[in-house]
Coordinates of C-alpha atoms in Angstrom, one line a residue:
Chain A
X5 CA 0.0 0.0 0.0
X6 CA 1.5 3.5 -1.0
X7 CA 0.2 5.4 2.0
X8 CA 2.0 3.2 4.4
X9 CA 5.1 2.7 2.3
X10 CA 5.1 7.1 2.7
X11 CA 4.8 6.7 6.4
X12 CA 7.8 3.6 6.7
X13 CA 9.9 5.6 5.0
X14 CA 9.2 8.5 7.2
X15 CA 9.9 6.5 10.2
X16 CA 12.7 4.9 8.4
X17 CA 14.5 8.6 8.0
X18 CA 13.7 9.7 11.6
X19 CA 15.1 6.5 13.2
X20 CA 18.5 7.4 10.6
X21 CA 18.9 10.3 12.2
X22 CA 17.5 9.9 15.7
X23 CA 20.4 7.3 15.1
X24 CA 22.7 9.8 13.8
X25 CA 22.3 12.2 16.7
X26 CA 23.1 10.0 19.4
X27 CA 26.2 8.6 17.7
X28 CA 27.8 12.0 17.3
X29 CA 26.9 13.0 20.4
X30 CA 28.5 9.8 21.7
X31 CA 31.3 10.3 19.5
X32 CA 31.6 14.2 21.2
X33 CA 31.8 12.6 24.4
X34 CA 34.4 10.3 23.9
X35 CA 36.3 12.7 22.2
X36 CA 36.1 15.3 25.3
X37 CA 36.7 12.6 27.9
X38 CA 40.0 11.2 25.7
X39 CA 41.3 14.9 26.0
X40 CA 41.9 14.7 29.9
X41 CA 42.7 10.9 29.9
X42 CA 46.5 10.2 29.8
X43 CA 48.6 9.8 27.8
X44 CA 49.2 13.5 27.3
X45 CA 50.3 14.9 23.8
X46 CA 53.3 15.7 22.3
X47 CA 53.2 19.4 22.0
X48 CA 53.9 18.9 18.3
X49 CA 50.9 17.1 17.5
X50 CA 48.9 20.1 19.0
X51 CA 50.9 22.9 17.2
X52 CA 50.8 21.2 13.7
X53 CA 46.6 21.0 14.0
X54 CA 46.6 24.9 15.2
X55 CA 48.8 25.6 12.1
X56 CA 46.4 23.6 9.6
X57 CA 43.0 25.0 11.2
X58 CA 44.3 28.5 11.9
X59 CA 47.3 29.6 10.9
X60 CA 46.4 28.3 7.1
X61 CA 43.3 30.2 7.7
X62 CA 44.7 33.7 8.6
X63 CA 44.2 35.1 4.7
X64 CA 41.4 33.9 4.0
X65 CA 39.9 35.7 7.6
X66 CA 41.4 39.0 6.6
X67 CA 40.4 39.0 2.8
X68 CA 36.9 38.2 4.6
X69 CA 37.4 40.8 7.8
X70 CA 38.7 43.5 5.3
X71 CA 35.5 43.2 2.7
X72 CA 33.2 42.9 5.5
X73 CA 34.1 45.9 7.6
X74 CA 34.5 47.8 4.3
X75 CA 30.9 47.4 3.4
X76 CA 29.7 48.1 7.2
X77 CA 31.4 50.8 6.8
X78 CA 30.0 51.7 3.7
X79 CA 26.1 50.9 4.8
X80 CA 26.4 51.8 8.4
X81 CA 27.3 55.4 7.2
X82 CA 24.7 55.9 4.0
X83 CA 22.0 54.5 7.0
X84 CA 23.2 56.6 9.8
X85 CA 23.6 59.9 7.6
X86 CA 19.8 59.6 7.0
X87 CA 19.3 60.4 10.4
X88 CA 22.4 62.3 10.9
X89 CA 23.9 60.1 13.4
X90 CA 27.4 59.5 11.4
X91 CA 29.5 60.3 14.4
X92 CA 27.9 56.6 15.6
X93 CA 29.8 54.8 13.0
X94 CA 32.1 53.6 14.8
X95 CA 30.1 51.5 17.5
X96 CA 27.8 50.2 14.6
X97 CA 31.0 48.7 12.7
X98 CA 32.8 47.6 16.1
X99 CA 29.4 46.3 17.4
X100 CA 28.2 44.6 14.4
X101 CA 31.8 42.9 14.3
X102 CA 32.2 41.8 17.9
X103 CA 28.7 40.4 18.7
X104 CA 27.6 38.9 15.3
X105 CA 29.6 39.4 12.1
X106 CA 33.3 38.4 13.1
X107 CA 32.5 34.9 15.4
X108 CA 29.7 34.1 12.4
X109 CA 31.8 34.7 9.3
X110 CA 35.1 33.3 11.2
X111 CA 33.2 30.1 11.9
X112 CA 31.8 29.5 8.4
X113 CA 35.1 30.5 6.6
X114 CA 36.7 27.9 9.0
X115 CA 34.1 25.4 8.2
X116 CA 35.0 25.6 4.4
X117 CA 38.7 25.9 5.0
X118 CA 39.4 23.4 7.6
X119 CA 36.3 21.8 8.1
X120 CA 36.1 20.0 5.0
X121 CA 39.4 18.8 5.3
X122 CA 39.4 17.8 8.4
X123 CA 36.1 15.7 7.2
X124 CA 37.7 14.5 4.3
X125 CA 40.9 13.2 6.0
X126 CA 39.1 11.5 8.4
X127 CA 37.1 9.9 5.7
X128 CA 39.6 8.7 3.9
X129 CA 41.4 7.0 6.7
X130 CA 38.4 5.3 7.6
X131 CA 37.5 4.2 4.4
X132 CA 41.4 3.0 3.9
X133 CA 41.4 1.3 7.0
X134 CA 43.4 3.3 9.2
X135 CA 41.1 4.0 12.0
X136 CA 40.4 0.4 12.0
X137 CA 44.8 -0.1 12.5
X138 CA 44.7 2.5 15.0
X139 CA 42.2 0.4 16.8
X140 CA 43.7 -3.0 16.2
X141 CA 47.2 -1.6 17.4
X142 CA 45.3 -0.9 20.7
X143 CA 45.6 2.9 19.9
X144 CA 42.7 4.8 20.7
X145 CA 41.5 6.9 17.1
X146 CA 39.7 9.4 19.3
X147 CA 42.7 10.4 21.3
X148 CA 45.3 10.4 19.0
X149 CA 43.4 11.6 15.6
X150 CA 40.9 13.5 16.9
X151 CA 41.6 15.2 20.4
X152 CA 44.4 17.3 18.8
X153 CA 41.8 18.7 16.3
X154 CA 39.9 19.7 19.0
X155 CA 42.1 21.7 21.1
X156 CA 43.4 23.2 18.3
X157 CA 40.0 24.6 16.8
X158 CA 38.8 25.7 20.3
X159 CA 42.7 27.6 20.5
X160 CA 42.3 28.7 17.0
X161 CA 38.5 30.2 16.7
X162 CA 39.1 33.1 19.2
X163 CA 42.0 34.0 18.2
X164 CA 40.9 34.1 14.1
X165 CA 37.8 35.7 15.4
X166 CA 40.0 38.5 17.1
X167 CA 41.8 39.0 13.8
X168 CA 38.3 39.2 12.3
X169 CA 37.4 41.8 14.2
X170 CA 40.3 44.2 14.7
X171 CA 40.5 43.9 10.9
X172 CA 36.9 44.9 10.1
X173 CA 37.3 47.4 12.5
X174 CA 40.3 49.0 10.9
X175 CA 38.6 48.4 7.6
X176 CA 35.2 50.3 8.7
X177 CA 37.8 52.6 9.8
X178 CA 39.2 53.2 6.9
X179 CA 35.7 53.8 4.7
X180 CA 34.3 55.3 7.0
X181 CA 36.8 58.2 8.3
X182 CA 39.7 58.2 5.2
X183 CA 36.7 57.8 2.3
X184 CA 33.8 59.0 3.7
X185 CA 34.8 61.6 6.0
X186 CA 33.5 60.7 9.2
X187 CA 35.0 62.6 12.0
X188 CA 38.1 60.4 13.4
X189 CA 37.2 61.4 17.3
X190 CA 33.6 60.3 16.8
X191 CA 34.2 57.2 15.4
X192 CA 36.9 56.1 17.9
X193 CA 34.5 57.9 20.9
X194 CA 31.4 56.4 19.8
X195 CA 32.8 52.9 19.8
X196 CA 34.6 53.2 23.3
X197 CA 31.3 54.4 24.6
X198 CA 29.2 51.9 23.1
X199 CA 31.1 48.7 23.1
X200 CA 31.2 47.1 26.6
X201 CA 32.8 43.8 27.9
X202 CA 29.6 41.7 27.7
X203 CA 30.1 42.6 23.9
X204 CA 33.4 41.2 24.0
X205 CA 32.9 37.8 26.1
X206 CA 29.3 36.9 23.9
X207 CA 32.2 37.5 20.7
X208 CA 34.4 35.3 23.1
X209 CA 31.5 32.9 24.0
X210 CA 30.5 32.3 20.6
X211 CA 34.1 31.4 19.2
X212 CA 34.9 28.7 21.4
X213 CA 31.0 27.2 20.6
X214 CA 31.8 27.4 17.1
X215 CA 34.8 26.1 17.5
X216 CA 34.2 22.8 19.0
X217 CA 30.8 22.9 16.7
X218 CA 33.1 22.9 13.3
X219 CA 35.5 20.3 14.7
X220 CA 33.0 18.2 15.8
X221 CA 30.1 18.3 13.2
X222 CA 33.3 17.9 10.4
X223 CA 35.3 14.9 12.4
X224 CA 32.1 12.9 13.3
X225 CA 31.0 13.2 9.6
X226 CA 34.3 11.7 8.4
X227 CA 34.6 9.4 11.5
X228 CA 31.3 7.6 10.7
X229 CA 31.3 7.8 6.5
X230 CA 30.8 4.1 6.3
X231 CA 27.2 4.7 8.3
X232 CA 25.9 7.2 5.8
X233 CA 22.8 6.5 4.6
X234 CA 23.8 6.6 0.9
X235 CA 26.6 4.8 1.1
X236 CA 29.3 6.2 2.4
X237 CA 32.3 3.9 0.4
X238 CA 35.1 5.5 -2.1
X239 CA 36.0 9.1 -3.6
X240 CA 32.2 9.9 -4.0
X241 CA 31.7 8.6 -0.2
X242 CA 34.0 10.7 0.9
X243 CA 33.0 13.8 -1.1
X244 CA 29.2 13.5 0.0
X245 CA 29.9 13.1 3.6
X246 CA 31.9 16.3 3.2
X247 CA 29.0 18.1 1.5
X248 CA 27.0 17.5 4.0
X249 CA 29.5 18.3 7.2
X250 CA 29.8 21.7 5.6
X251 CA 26.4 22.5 4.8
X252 CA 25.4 21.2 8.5
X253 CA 27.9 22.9 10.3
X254 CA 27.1 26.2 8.2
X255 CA 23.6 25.5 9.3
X256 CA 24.4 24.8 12.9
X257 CA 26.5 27.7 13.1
X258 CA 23.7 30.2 12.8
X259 CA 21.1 28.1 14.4
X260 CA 23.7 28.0 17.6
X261 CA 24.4 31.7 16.9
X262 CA 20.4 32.7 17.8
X263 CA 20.6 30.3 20.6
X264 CA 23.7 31.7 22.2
X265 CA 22.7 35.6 21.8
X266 CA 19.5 35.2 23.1
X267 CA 20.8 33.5 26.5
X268 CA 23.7 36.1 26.7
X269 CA 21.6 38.9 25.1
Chain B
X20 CA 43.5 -30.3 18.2
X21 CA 44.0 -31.2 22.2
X22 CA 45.1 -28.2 23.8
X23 CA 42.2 -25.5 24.7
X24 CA 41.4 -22.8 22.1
X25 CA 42.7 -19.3 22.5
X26 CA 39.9 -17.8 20.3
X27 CA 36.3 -19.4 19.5
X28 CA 33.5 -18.4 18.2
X29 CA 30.2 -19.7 18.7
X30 CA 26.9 -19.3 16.3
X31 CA 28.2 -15.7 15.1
X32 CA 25.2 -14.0 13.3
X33 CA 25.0 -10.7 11.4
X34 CA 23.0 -9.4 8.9
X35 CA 23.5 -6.1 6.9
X36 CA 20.0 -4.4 6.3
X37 CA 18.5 -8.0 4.2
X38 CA 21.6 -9.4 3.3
X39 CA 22.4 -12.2 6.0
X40 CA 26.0 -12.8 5.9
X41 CA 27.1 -14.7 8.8
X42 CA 24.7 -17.4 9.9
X43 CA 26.4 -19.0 12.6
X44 CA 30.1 -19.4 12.8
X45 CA 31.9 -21.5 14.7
X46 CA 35.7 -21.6 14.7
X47 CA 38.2 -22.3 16.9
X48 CA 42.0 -21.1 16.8
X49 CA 44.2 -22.9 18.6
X50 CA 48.1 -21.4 20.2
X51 CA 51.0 -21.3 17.7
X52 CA 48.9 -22.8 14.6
X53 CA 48.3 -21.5 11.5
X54 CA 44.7 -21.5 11.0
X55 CA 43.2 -20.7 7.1
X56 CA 39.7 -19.4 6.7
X57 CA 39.1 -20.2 2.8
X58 CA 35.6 -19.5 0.4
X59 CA 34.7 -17.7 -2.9
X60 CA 35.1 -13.9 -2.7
X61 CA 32.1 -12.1 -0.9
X62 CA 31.1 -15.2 1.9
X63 CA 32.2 -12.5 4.4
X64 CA 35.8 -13.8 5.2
X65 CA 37.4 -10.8 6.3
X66 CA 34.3 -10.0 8.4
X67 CA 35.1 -13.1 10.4
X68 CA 38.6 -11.1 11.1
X69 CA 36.6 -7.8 12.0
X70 CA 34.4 -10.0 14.4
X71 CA 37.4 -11.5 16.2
X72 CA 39.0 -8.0 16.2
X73 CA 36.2 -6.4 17.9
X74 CA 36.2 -3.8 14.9
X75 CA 32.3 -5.5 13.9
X76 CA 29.6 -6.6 17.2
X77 CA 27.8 -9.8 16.4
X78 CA 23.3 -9.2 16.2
X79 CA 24.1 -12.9 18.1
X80 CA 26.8 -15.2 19.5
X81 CA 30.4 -14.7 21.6
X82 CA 33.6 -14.1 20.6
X83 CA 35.7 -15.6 23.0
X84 CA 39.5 -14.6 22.9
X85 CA 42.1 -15.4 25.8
X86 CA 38.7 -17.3 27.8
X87 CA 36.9 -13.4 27.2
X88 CA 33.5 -12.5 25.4
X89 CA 35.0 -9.5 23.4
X90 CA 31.4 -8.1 23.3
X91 CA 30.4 -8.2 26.7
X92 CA 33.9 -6.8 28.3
X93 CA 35.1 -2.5 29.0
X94 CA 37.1 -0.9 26.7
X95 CA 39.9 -1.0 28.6
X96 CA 40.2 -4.7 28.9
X97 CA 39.9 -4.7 25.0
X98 CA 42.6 -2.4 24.5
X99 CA 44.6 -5.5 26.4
X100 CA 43.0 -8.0 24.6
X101 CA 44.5 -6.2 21.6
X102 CA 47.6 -5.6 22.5
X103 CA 48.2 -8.9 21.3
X104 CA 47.2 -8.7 18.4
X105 CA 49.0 -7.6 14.9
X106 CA 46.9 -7.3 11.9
X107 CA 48.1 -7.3 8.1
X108 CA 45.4 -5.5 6.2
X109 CA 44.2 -6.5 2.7
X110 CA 45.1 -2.6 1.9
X111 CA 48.0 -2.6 4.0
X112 CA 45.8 0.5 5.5
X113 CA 49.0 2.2 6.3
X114 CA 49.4 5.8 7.1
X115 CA 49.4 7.6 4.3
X116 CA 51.0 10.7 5.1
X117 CA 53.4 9.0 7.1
X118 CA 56.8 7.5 6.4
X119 CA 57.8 4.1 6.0
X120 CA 59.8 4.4 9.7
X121 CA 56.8 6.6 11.5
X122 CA 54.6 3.8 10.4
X123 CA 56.3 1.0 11.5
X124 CA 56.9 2.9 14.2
X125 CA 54.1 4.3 15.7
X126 CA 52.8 1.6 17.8
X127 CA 56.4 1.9 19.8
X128 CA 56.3 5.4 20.5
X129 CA 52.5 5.2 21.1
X130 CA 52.3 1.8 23.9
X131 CA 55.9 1.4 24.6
X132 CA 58.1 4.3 26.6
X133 CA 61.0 3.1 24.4
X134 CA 63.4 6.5 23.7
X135 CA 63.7 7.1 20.0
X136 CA 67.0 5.6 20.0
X137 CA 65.7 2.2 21.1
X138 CA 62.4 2.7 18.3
X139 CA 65.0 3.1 15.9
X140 CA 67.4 -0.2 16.4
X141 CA 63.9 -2.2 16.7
X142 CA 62.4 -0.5 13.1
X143 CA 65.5 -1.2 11.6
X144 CA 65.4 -4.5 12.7
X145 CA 62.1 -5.3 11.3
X146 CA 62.4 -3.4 8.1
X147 CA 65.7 -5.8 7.7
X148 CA 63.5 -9.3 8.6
X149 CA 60.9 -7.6 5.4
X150 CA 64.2 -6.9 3.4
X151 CA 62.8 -3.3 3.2
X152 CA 66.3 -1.5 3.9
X153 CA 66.6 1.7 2.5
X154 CA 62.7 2.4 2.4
X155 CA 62.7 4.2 5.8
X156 CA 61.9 7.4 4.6
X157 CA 59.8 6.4 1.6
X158 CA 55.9 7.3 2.0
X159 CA 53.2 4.8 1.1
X160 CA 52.4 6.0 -2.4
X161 CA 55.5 5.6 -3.4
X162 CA 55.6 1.8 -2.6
X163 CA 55.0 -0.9 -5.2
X164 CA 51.7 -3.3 -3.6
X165 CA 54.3 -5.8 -2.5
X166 CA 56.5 -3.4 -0.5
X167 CA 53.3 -1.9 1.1
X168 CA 52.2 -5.6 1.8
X169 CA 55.9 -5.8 3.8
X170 CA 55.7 -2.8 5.4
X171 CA 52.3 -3.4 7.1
X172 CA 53.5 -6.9 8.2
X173 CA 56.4 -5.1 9.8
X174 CA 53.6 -2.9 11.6
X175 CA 51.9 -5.8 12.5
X176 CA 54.8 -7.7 13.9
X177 CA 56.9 -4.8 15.8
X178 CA 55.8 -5.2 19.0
X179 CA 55.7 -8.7 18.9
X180 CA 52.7 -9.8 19.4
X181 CA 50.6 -13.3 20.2
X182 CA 48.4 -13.4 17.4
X183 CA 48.7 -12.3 13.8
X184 CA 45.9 -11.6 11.1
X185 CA 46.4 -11.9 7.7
X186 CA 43.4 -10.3 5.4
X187 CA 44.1 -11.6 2.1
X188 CA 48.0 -11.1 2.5
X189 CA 48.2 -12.0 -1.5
X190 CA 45.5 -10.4 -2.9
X191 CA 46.7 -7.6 -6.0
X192 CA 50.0 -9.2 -5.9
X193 CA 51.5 -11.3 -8.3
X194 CA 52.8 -15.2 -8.4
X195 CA 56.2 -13.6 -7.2
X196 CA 55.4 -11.4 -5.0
X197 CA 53.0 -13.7 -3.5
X198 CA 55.4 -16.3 -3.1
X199 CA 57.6 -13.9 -1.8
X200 CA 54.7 -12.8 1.1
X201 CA 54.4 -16.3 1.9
X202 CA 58.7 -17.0 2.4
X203 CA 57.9 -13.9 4.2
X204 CA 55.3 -15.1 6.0
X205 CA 57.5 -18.4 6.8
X206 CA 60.3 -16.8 7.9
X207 CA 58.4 -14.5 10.3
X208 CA 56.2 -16.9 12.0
X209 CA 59.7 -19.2 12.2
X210 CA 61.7 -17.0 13.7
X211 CA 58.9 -15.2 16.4
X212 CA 56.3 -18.3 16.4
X213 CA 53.0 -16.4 16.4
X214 CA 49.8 -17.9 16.2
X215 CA 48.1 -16.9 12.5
X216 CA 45.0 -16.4 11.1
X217 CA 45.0 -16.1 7.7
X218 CA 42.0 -15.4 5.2
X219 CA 42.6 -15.9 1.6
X220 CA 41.1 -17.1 -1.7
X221 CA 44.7 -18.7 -2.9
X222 CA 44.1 -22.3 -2.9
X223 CA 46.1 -24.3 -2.8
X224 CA 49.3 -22.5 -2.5
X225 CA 47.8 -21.2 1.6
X226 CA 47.4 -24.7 2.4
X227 CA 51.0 -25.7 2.3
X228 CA 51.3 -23.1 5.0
X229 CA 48.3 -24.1 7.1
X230 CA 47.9 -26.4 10.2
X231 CA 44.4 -25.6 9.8
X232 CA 41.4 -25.0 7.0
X233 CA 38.6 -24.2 7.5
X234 CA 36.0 -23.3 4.5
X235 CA 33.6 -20.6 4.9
X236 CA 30.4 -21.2 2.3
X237 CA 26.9 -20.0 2.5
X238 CA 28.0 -17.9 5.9
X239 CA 29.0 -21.2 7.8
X240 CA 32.1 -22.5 8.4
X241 CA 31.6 -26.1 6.8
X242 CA 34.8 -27.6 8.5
X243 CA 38.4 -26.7 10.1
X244 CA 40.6 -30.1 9.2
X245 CA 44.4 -30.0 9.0
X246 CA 45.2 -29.6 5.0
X247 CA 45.3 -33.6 4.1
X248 CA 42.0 -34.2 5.9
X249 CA 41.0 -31.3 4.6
X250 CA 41.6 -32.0 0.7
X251 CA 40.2 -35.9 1.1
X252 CA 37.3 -34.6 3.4
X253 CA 33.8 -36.2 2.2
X254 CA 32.0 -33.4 3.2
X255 CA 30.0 -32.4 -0.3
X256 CA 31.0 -28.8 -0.1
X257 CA 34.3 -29.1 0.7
X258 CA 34.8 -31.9 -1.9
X259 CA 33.2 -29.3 -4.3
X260 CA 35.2 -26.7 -3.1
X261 CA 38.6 -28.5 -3.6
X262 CA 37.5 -30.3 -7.3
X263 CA 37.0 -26.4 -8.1
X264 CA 39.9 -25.1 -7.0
X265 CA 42.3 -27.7 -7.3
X266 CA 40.2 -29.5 -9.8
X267 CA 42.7 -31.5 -12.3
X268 CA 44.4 -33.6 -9.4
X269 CA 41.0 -35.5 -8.6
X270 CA 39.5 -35.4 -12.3
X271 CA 42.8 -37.3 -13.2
X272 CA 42.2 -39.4 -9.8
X273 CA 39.0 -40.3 -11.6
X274 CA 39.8 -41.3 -14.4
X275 CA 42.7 -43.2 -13.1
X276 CA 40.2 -44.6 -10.5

């Protein structure tokens, strides 16, 4: 019977990713308890991760900071001239940056930069059998793959957000005062007025959530290609399950970012 | 077979979605033997590996290795469990973006406290027992299939260990490099006297190598019989089996007959 074939498959879906859910948050857990278990790391493995997740990532975040505190700057001061309220620049740009626009845009630049390789790696050694080595050589894949990544996105996402920011300020700065000719001691006055520390730490907050969100959502994805629904085997395997890290870590990201600013707000 | 088993398993089941793949296993290996799992390609072979490894649960039965269901124990106790194992992968599955040496190895700087002076001498050693000198800083891709073969048996065999698993240790290779594997193989299990379970399609060349066969068809193990009982069993399966693969020997048998 059609009708009830349209509700198996409907239960069939939910139970995949009822499924799904619990295994990465399983996976999450074992990952964060493997972090404080001993051994402890060679300081090496840490410092390589930081230098693939956010040392490689440092250009693209200030091609990204520089274009999007230019057109803040831009906007902020065609929308504030209408009410003659230029001299509040400043705060709009820094604000805008430090509460939404820098952790947001860090994360998903991230997610496309590092995040899909870290999924991608992690798919392929699964799919070539090296997780299952790691295993078989009694060496735990979660601890000695993955717990690096982790520390060094939660390291790395503040401190590219920070970059973010300083350079969309500088960049609003630049529009907004050199260009446009909004007064320099307004625009500097206006932002140490307006932006306050609870600013900051929800910036803060929100980079060490997306952090762990991109590292996990990506490394789960690749840790558990061979469970994908579709089939998660070879080059096109691997490339799916990447699709679809990216795409749900882009969605989490902003989904996470309401959620977080409206506790903090 | 008199002395007690130190892995079994009993009625292993497991199904993927509809296909039913194993449909009750039993196998028992046995200390210092050389125990051969043989079948067509695509009986599920290698999954009876994965079961033993603890990489693949069971929907039913034990797998009982060192007296211990694997399924039923903490991760910990596993991770001991495993530490005496080695495993040879039909891939190799070695790490690709490491070098020959950091492969071989990383199980000694990861579960041994040996300094890097002492990981050194025992690489070298075992890159010399695979006749691999002068690969040390060579990366994976840059291996021919035999080499890779060599190196992850030297991965497999550098800390020693109780029990080795060979997943289609031939396969991709040709007759001489497979021969070579096996004089490998020989030498190996000669000079460190490991207990070796082997999976492989290669009949009969893997039988001159095996105390043990056992023949996996239809998801059962139809019987485990020392290679002479094995190639004269009466058993209708087996005798199929061995007429197939080794087919001329009995044809000739009965016509002589």
């Amino acid at each position: 019977m059609p009708i009830l074939r349209i509700f198996e498959r409907i239960g069939d879906i939910t139970l995949y990713y009822i499924n799904q859910a619990g295994r990465m948050s399983i996976f999450l857990f074992h990952v964060i308890v493997s972090i404080f278990k001993p051994p402890y790391y060679k300081i090496f493995d840490i410092t390589k991760q930081i230098y693939i997740i956010g040392t490689l990532s440092i250009f693209v975040i200030i091609f990204t900071g520089a274009f999007t505190g230019m057109v803040l700057g831009l906007q902020g001061y065609n929308t504030l001239r209408k009410f003659s309220s230029e001299g509040l620049l400043g705060s709009a740009v820094a604000l805008s940056l430090i509460r939404e626009l820098g952790p947001v845009l860090t994360a998903l630049m991230v997610t496309g930069r590092a995040g899909s390789a870290i999924c991608a790696e992690i798919g392929i050694m699964r799919n070539t059998e090296q997780i299952d080595a790691l295993e078989c050589m009694a060496i735990d894949p979660h601890k000695y793959i993955l717990a690096p990544k982790f520390i060094a996105s939660i390291i790395s996402m503040p401190l590219l957000v920070a970059i973010f920011d300083v350079i969309g300020i500088m960049s609003g700065y630049l529009i907004g005062v050199k260009l446009l000719g909004v007064n320099e001691g307004s625009f500097f006055s206006s932002m140490y007025k307006n932006v306050e520390f609870i600013d900051v730490y929800m910036g803060l907050i929100k980079s060490f959530c997306f952090g762990l969100l991109v590292v996990w959502i990506c490394s789960a994805k690749g840790y558990y290609v061979h469970m994908e629904r579709k089939g998660g085997f070879g080059a096109e395997g691997v490339s799916r399950v990447t699709t679809s890290a990216v795409v749900l870590s882009s969605v989490l990201i902003l989904v996470f970012d309401y959620f977080i600013t409206s506790i903090l707000i | 077979m008199n002395s007690e088993p130190i892995i079994q398993l009993i009625d292993v089941k497991k199904r993927f979605g509809s296909q039913n793949v194993l449909k009750g296993i039993n196998l028992s290996i046995y200390e210092g033997k050389t125990t051969v799992v043989v079948g067509a390609s695509g009986q599920g072979k290698s999954l009876i590996i994965k079961h033993i490894l603890g990489l693949v649960k069971p929907d039913s039965g034990k797998v009982i290795v060192y007296g211990k269901d694997i399924n039923k124990i903490r991760k910990k106790e596993l991770k001991e469990i495993r530490s005496n194992f080695g495993v040879l992968f039909q891939n190799a599955a070695l790490f690709d973006s490491m070098t020959v040496f950091d492969n071989v190895a990383l199980p000694l700087r990861e579960r041994t406290k040996a300094n890097e002076e002492e990981v050194k001498k025992i690489v070298d050693e075992k890159l010399d027992l695979m006749e691999l000198e002068g690969s040390d800083d060579k990366y994976p891709a840059q291996l021919s299939g035999g080499m890779r073969k060599r190196v992850g048996l030297a991965r497999a065999l550098v800390l020693n260990p109780k029990i080795v698993f060979f997943d289609e240790p031939t396969t991709g290779l040709d007759v001489a490099l497979s021969n070579e594997m096996y004089r490998v193989f020989y030498r190996t299990q000669t000079r460190l006297g490991y207990t070796a379970v082997i999976v492989s399609h290669d009949v009969p060349k893997i039988l001159k190598l095996a105390d043990y066969v056992a023949l996996m068809h239809n998801g059962v193990i139809q019987d485990c019989l020392p290679p002479e009982d094995f190639q004269t069993s009466d058993n209708p399966v087996i005798r199929e089996f061995v007429q197939k693969t080794m087919g001329y020997i009995y044809e000739s048998e009965e016509v002589e007959g």
